[in-house]
mmCIF file of C-alpha atoms and ligand atoms in Angstrom:
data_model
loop_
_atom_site.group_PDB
_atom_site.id
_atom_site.type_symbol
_atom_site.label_atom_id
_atom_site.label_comp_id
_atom_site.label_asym_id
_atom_site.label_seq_id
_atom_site.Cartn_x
_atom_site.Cartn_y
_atom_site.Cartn_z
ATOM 1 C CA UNK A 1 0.000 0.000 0.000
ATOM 2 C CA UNK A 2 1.487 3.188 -1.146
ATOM 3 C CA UNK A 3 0.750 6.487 1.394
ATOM 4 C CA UNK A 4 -1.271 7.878 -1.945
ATOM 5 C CA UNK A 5 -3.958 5.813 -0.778
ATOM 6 C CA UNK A 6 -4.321 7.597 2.526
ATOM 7 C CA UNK A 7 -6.921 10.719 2.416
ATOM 8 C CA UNK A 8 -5.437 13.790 2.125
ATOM 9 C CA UNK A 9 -6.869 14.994 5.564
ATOM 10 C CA UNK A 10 -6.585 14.009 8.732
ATOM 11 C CA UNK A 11 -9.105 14.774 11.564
ATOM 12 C CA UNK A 12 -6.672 15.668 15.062
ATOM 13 C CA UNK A 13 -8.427 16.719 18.053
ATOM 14 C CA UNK A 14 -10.750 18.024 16.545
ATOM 15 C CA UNK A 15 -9.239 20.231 13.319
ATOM 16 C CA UNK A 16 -8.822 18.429 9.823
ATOM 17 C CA UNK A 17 -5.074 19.056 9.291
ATOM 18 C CA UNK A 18 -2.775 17.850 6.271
ATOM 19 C CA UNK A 19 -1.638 14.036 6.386
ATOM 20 C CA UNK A 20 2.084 15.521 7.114
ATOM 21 C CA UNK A 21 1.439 17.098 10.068
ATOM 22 C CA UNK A 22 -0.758 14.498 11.639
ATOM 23 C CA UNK A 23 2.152 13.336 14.203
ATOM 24 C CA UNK A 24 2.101 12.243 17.683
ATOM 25 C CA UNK A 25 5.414 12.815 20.046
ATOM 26 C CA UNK A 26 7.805 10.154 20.619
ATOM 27 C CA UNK A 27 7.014 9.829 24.602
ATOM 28 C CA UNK A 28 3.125 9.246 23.853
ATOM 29 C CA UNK A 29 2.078 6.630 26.176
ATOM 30 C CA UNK A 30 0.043 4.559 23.549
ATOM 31 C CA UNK A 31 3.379 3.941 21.164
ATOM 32 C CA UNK A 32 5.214 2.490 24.672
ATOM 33 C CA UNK A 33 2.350 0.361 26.085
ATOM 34 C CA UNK A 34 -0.382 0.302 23.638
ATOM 35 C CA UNK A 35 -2.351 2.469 25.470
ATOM 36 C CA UNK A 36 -5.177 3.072 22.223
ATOM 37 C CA UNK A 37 -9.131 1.903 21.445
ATOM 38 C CA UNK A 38 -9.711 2.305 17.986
ATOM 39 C CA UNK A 39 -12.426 0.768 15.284
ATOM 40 C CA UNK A 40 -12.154 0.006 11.295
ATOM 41 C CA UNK A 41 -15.585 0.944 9.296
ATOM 42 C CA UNK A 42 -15.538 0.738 5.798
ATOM 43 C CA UNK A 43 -17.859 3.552 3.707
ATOM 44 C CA UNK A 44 -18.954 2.196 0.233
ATOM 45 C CA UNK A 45 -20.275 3.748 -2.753
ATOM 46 C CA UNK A 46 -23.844 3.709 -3.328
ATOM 47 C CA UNK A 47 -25.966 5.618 -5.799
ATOM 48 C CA UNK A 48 -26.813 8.373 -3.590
ATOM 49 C CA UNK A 49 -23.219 9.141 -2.751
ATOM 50 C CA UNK A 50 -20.157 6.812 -0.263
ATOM 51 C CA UNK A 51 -22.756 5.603 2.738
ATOM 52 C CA UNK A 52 -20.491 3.977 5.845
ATOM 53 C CA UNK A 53 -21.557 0.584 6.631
ATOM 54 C CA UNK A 54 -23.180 0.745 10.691
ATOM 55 C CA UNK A 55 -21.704 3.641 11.514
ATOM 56 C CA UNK A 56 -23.568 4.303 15.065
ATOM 57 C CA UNK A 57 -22.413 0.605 15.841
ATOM 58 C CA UNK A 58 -19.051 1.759 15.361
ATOM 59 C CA UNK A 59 -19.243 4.290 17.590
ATOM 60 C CA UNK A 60 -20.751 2.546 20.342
ATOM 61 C CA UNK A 61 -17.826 0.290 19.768
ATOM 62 C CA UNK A 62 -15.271 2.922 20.354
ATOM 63 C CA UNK A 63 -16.949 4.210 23.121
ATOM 64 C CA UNK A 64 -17.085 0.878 25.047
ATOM 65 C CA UNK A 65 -13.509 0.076 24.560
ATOM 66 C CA UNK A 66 -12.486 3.527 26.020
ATOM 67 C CA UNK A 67 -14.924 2.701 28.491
ATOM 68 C CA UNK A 68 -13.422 -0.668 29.754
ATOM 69 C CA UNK A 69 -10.054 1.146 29.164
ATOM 70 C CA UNK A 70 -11.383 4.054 31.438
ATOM 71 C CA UNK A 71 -9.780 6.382 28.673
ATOM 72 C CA UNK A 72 -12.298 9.509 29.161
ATOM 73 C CA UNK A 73 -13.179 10.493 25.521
ATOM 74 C CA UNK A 74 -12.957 14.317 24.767
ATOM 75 C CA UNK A 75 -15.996 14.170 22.394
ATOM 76 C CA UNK A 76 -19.660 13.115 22.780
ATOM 77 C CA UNK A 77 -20.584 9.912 20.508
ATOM 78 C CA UNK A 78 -22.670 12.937 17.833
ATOM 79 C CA UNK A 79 -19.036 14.321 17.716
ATOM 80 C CA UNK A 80 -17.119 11.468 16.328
ATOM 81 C CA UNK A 81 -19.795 10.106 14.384
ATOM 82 C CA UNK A 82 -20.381 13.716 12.603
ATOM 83 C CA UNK A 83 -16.335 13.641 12.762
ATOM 84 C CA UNK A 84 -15.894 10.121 10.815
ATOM 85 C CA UNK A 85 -18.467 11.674 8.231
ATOM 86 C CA UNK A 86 -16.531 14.978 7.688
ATOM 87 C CA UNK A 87 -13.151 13.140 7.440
ATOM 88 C CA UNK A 88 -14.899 11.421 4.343
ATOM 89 C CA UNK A 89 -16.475 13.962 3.126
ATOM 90 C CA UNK A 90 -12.973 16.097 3.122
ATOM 91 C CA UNK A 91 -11.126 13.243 1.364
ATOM 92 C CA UNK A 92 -13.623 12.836 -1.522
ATOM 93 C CA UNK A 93 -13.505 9.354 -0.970
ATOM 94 C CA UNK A 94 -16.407 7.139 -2.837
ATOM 95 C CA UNK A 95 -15.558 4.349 -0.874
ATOM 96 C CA UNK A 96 -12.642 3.894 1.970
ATOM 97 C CA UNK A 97 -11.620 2.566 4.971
ATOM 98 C CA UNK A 98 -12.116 4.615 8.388
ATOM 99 C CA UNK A 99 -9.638 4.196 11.365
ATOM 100 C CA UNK A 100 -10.610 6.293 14.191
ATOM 101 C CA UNK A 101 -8.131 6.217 17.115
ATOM 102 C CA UNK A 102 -7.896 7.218 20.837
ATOM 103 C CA UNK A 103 -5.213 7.257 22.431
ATOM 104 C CA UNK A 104 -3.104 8.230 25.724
ATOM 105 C CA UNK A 105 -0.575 11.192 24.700
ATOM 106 C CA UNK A 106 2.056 12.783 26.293
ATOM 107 C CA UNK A 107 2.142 13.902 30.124
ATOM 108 C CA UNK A 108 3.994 11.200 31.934
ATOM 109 C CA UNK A 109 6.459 8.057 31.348
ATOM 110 C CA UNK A 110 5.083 5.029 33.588
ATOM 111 C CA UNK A 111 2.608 1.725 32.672
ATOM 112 C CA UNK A 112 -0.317 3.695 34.568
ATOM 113 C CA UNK A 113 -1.017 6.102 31.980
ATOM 114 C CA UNK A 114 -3.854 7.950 33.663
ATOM 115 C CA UNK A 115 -2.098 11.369 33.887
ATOM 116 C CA UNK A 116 -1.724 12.007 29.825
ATOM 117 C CA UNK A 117 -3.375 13.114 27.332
ATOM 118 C CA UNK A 118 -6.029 11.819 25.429
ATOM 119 C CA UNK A 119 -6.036 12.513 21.874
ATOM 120 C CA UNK A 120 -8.465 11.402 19.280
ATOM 121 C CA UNK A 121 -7.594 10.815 15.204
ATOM 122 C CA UNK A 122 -9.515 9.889 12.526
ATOM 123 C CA UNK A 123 -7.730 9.043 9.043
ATOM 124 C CA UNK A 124 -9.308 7.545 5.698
ATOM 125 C CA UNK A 125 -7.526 5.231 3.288
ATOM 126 C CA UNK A 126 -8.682 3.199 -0.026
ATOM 127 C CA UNK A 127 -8.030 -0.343 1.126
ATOM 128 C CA UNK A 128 -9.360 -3.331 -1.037
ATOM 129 C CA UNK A 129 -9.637 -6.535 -0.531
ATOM 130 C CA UNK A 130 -8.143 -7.387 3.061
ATOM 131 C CA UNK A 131 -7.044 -10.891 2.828
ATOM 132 C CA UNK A 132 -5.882 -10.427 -1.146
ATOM 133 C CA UNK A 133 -7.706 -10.002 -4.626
ATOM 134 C CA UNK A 134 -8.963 -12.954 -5.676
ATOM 135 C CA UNK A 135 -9.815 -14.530 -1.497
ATOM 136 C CA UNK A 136 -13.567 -12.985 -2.078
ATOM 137 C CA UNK A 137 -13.762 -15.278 -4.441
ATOM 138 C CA UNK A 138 -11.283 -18.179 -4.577
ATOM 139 C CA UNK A 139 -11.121 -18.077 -0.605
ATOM 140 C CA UNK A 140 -8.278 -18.149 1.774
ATOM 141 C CA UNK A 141 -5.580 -20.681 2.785
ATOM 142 C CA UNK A 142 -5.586 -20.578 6.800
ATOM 143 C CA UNK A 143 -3.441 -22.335 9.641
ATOM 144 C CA UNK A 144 -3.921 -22.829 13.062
ATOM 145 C CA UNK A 145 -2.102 -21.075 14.900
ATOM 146 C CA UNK A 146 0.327 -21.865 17.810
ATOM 147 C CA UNK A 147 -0.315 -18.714 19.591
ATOM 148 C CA UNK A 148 -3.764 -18.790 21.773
ATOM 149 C CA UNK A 149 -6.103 -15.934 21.835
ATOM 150 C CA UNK A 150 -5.703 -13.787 25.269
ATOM 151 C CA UNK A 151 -7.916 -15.668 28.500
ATOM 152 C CA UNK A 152 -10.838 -13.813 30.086
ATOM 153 C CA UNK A 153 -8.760 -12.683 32.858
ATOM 154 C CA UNK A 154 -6.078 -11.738 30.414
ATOM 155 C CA UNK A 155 -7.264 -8.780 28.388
ATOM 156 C CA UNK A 156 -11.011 -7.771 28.124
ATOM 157 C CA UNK A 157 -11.289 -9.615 23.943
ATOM 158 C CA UNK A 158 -14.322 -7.579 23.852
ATOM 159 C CA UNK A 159 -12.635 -4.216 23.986
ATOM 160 C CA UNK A 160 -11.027 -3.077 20.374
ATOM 161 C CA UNK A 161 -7.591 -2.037 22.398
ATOM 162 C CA UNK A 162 -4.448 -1.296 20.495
ATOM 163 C CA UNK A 163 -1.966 -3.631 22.914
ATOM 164 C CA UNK A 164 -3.866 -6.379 22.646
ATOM 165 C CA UNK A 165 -3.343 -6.462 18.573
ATOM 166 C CA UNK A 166 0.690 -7.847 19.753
ATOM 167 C CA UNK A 167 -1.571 -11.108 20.037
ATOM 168 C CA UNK A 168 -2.807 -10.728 16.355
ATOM 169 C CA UNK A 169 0.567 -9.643 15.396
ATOM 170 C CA UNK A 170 2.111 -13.276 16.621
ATOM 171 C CA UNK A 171 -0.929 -14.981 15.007
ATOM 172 C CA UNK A 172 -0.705 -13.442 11.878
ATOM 173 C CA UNK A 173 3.027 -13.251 11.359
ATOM 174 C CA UNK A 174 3.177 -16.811 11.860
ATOM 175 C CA UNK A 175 0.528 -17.498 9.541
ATOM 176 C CA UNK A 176 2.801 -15.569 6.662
ATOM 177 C CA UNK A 177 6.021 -17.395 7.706
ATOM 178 C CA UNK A 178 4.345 -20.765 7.169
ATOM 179 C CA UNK A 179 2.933 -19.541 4.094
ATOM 180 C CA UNK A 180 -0.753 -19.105 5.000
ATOM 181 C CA UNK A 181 -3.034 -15.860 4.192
ATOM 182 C CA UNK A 182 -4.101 -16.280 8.000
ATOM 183 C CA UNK A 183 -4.284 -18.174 10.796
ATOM 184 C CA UNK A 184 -7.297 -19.501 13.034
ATOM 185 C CA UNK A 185 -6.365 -18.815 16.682
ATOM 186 C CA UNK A 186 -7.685 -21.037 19.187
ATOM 187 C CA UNK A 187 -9.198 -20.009 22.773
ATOM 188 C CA UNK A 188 -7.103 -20.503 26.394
ATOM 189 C CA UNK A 189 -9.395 -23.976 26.629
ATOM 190 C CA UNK A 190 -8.056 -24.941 22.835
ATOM 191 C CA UNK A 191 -11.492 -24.637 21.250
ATOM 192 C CA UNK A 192 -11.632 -22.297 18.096
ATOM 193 C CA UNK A 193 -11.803 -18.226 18.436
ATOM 194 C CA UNK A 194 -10.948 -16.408 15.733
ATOM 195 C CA UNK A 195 -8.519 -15.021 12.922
ATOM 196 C CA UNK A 196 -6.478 -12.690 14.032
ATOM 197 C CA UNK A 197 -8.636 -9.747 12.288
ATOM 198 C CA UNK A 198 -11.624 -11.599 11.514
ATOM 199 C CA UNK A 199 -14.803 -13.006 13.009
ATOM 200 C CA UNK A 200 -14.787 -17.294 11.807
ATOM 201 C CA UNK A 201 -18.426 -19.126 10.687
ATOM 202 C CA UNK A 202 -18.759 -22.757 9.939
ATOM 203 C CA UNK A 203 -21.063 -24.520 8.136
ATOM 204 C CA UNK A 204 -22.158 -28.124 8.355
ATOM 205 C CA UNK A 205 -25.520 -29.499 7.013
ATOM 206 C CA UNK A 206 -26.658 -26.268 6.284
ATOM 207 C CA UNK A 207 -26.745 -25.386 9.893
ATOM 208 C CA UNK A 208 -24.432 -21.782 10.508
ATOM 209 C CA UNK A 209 -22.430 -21.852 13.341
ATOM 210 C CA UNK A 210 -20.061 -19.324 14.779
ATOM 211 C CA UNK A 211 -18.258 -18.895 18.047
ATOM 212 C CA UNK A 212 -20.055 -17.274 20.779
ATOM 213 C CA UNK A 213 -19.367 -13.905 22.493
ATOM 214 C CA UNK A 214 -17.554 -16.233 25.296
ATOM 215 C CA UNK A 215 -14.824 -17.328 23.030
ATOM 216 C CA UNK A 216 -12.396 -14.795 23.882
ATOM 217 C CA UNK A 217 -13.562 -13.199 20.358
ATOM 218 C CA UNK A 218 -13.995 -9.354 19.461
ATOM 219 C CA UNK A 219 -17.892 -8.664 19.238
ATOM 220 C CA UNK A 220 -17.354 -8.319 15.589
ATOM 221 C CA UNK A 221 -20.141 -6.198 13.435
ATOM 222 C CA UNK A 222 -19.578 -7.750 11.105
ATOM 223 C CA UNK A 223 -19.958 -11.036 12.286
ATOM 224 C CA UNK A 224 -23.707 -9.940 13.714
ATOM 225 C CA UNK A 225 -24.595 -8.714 10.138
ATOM 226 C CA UNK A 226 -23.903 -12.244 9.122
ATOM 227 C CA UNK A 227 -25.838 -13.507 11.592
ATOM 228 C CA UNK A 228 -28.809 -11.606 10.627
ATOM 229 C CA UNK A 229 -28.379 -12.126 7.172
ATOM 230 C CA UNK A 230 -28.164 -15.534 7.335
ATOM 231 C CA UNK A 231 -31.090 -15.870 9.067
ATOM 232 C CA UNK A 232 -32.652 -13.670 6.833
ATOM 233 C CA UNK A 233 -32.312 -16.228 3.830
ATOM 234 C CA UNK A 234 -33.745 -18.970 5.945
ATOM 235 C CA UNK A 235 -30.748 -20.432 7.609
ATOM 236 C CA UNK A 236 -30.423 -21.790 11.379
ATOM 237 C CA UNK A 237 -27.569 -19.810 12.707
ATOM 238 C CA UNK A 238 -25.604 -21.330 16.229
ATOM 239 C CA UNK A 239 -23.837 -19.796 18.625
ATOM 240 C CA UNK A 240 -21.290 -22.696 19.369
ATOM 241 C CA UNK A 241 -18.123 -23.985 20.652
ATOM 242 C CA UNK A 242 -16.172 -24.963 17.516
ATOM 243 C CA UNK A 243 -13.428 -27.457 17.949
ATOM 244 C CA UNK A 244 -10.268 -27.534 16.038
ATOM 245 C CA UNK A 245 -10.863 -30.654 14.264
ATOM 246 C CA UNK A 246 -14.730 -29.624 13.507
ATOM 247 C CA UNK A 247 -12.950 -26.890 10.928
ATOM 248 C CA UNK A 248 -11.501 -30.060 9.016
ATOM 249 C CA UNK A 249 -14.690 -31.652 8.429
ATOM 250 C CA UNK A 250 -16.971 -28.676 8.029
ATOM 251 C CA UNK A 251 -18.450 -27.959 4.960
ATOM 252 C CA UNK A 252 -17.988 -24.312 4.355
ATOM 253 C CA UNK A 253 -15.643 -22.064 6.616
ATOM 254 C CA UNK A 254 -16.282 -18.461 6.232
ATOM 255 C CA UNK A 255 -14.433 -15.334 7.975
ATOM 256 C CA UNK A 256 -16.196 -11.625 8.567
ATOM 257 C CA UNK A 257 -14.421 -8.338 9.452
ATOM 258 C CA UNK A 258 -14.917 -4.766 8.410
ATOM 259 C CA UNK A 259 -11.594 -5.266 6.543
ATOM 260 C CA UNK A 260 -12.158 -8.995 5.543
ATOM 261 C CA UNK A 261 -15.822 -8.466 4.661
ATOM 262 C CA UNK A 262 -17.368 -11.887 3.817
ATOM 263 C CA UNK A 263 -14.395 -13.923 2.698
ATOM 264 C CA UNK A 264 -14.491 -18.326 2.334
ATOM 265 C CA UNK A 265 -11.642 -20.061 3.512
ATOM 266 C CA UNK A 266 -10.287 -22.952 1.345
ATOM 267 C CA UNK A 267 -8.231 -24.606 3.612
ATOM 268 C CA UNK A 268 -7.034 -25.296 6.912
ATOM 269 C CA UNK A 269 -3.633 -26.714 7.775
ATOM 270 C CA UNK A 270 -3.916 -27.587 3.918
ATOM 271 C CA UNK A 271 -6.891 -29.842 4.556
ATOM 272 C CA UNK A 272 -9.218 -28.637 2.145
ATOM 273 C CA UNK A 273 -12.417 -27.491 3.745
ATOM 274 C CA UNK A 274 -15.289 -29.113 1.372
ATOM 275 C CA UNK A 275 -14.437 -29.063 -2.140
ATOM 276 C CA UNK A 276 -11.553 -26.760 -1.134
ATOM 277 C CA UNK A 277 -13.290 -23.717 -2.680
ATOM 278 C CA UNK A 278 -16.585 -21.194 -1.828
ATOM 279 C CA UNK A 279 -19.688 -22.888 -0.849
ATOM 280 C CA UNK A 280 -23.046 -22.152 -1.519
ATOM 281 C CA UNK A 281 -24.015 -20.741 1.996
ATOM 282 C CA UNK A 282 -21.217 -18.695 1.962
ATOM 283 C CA UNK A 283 -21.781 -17.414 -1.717
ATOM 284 C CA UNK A 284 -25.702 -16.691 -0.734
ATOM 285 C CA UNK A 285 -24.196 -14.292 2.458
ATOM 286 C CA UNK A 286 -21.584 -13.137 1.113
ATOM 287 C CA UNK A 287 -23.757 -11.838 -2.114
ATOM 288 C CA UNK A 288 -26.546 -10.627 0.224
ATOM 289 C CA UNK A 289 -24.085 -8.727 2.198
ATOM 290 C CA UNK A 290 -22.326 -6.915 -1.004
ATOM 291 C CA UNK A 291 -25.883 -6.056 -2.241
ATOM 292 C CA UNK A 292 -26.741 -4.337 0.535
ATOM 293 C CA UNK A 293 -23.635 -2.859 0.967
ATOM 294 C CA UNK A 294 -23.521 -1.424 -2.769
ATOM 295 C CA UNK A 295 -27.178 -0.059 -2.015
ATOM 296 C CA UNK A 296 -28.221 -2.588 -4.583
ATOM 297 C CA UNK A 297 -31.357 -3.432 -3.007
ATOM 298 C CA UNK A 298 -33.093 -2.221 0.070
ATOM 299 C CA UNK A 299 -31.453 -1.118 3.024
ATOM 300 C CA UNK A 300 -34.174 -1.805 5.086
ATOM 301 C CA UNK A 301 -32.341 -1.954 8.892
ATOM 302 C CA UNK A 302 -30.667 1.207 8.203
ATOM 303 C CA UNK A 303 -27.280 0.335 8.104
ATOM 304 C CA UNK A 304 -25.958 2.781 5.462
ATOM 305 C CA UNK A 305 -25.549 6.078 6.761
ATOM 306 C CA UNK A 306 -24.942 8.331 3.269
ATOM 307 C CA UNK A 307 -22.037 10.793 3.889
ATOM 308 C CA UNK A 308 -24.128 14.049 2.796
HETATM 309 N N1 PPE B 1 -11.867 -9.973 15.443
HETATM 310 C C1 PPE B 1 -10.779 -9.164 15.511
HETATM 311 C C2 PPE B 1 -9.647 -9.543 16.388
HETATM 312 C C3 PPE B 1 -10.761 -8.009 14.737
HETATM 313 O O1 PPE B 1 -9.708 -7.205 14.792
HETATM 314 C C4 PPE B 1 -11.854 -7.707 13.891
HETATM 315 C C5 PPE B 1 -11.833 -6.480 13.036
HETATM 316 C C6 PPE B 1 -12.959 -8.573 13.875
HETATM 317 C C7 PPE B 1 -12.923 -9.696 14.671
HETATM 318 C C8 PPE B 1 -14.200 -8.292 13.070
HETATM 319 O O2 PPE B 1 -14.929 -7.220 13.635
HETATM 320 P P1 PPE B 1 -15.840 -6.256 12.734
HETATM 321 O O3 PPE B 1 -14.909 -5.451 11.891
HETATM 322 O O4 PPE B 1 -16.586 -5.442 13.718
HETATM 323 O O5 PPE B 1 -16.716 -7.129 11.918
HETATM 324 N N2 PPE B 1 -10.560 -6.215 12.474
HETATM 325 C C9 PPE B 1 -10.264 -4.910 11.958
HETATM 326 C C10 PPE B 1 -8.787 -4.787 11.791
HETATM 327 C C11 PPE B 1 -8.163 -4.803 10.451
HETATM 328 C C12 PPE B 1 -6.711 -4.371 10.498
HETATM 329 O O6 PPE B 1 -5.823 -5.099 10.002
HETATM 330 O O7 PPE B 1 -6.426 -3.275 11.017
HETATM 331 C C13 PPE B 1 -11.130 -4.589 10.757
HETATM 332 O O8 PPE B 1 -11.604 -5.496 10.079
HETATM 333 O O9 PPE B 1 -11.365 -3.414 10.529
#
């Protein structure tokens, strides 16, 4: 990815400033311990102009994790959310990726972190397919990987926190050294959570399953879209405790992320799941999902919010 694919603009505590001068200090607390909440929302083009995909979701999101993080946002949830669509709107994007960011500034050296600053950025970028060009389609190779999502008493999974991506960092380093797009990481008990950017669904006699909120996963919103949406076209969608082996035998494996969007996976461990490419239940989600993201038919839940 070349910086030309950043937006121009980049909202700082509250001014949209040029890309260059969108730094942070070198004794910012979040770039020693991690100290950060952020999100990724995608905004896609529609016919009435780019529309972001569950944008007060989003928010809430952000909010939460600076809640469990007790970072004290500067800015009421109609602030960032009118933010995220001015940042858009000042890019000229038709479609992009969004990554808002708090995080804990300058102020004081020290793990605590409480007596800094709390700054808040919002930047834009064209990003395309997440897990390469042809994976919508063709699907993903995946491993397993050797690295084990954080325990409950760990890290709170549930909060989108900037240290605890280190964890997806080992997972998904590992999966590129052993030659895999990504890697499936399993829970503290060994059962299946997630990729290390991505929400995982299974299929097996056209029954859905996915990992529940207990599996040390991030509450991905993705992941719930699916949910709906599968339901939607009439299928029976689990909340379940996957086990490793279960992703060898399934018929259709299927991640979700903002990033990832609805992409199969054609392999695990270089068993090949099914006939080692898409399946039909992911094709039907996956096409439902791009419809109503494109604004192709319907939105009737709401969840395009046209930047005006
Ligand atoms: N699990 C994890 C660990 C995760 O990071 C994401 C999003 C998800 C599940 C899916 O959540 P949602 O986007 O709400 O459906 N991962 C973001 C990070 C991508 C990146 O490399 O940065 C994303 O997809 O935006």
């Amino acid at each position: 990815m070349s910086s030309s694919d950043f937006g121009a603009k980049v909202w700082y505590n509250g001014e949209l400033v040029p890309w260059e001068n969108a730094t942070v200090h070198v004794s910012a607390h979040a770039l020693h311990y991690g100290s950060s909440v952020f999100e990724g929302i995608r905004a896609y083009a529609t016919p009435p102009g780019p529309a972001v995909f569950r944008l007060d979701e989003h928010v809430e999101r952000l909010f939460n994790s600076a809640k469990i993080f007790r970072i004290e946002v500067p800015y009421t949830f109609a602030e960032v959310r009118q933010a995220i669509l001015d940042t858009i709107k000042a890019n000229g994007h038709q479609s992009c990726y969004i990554r808002p960011l708090i995080f804990r500034g300058t102020g004081a050296l020290g793990v605590e972190g409480r007596g800094c600053s709390v700054d808040t950025i919002i930047f834009t970028l064209e990003w395309g397919a997440y897990l390469g060009p042809e994976a919508i389609e063709q699907g993903v190779d995946v491993g397993v990987s050797s690295w084990r999502r954080m325990a409950p008493d760990t890290f709170p999974a549930m909060g989108k926190i900037g240290g605890q991506y280190v964890n997806s960092q080992f997972a998904k380093m590992e999966a590129v050294d052993n030659g895999y797009v990504e890697n499936v990481v399993l829970d503290v008990n060994g059962y299946v959570s997630e990729g290390s950017g991505e929400n995982l669904f299974l299929v097996s006699k056209g029954v859905v399953y996915t990992t529940p909120l207990w599996g040390s996963i991030l509450q991905g919103i993705t992941r719930q879209s699916a949910i709906q949406i599968a339901q939607d076209l009439g299928y029976e969608v689990r909340e379940q405790t996957i086990s490793r082996e279960w992703l060898y035998i399934a018929d259709e494996l299927f991640f979700t992320g903002t990033a990832a969007e609805v992409t199969p996976i054609r392999s695990v461990d270089r068993i090949p799941v099914g006939r080692g490419s898409r399946g039909p239940v992911t094709a039907a989600i996956q096409k439902r999902f791009f419809e109503i993201t494109s604004g192709e038919i319907e939105d009737t839940r709401g969840w395009l919010t046209v930047v005006e």
